[in-house]
C-alpha atoms as one frame of an Amber mdcrd trajectory, in Angstrom:
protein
 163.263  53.918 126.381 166.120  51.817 127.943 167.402  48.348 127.865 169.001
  47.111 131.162 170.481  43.702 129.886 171.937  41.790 132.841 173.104  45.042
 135.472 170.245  46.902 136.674 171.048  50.671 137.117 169.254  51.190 140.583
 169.666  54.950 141.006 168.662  55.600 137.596 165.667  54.404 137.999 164.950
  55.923 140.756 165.405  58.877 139.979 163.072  58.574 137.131 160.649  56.878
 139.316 160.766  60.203 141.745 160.439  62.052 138.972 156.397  61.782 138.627
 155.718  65.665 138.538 157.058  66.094 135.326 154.419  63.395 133.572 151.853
  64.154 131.913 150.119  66.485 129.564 151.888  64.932 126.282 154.928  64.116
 128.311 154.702  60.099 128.539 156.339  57.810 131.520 159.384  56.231 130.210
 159.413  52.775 130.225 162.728  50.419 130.611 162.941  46.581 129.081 164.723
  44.425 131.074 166.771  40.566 130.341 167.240  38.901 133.576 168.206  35.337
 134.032 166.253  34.777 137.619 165.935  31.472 139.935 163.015  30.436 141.707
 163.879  32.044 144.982 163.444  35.397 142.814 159.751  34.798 142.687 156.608
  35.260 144.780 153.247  35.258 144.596 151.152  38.128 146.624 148.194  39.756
 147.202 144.886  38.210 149.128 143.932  35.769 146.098 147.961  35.061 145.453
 147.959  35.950 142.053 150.500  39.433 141.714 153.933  38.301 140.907 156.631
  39.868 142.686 160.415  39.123 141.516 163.204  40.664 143.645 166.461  40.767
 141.285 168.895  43.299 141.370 168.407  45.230 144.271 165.163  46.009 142.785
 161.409  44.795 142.979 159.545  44.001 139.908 155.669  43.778 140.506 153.083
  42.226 137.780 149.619  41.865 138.907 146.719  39.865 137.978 149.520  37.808
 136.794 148.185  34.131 137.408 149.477  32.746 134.125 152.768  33.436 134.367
 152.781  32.491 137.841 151.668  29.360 136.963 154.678  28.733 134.199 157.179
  30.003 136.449 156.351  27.316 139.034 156.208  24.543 136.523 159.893  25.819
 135.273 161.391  25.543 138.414 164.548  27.228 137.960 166.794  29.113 135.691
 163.859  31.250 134.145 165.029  33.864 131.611 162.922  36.921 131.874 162.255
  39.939 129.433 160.102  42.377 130.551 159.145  46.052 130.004 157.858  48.429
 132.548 157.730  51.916 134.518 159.752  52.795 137.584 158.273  54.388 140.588
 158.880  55.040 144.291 157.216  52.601 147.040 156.829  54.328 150.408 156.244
  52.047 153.257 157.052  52.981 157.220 158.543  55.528 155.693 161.217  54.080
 153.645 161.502  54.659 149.947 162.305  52.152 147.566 162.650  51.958 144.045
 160.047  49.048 142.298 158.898  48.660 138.677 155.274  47.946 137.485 155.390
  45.019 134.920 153.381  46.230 131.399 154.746  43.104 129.574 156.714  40.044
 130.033 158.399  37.371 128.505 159.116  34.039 130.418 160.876  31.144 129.559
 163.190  28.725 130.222 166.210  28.196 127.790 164.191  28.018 124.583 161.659
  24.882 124.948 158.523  26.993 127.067 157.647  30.696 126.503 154.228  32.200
 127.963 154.296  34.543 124.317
């Protein structure tokens, strides 16, 4: 519904990820695509088994799980990964602070143009 290319509009999308009560019954989540160009240090792997990818970019947390293949490919990139992804916003509470993170629908990695996952 919204491309950020580069800048990522924080507030916006929080506000659309506080928004929740208003999905629903024929009214779909909007969805944002985003083009980041991340580093390595923008990566992590999570979760018990260590295969949900977390990337922190922007002020903002992106979160893909059961993402083991493109964890994989970003490791064996390295660095300067180019990133195109589409996904919802919503609000993470945690010890009672409220953050804004997107869940990952679909991704696109690569690394100038020689390796893409897609």
């Amino acid at each position: 519904d919204f491309l950020f290319d580069g800048v990522v509009n924080k507030n916006m999308l929080y506000q659309f990820g506080d928004a929740t009560h208003i999905y629903g019954n024929g009214i779909p989540q909007p969805k944002f695509a985003f083009e980041m160009k991340c580093e390595a240090k923008d990566f992590h792997r999570m979760g018990k088994e260590g295969n949900h990818l977390k990337i922190y970019y922007g002020g903002v947390t992106y979160i893909k799980f059961y993402a083991g293949e493109e964890l994989d490919l970003i490791e064996s990139l390295g660095k300067d990964i180019d990133i195109s992804l589409v996904g919802r916003s919503q609000i993470n509470e945690w010890q009672g602070r409220k953050s804004v993170q997107v869940i990952i629908d679909h991704i696109n990695i690569k690394q100038g143009a020689s390796r893409s996952l897609f």
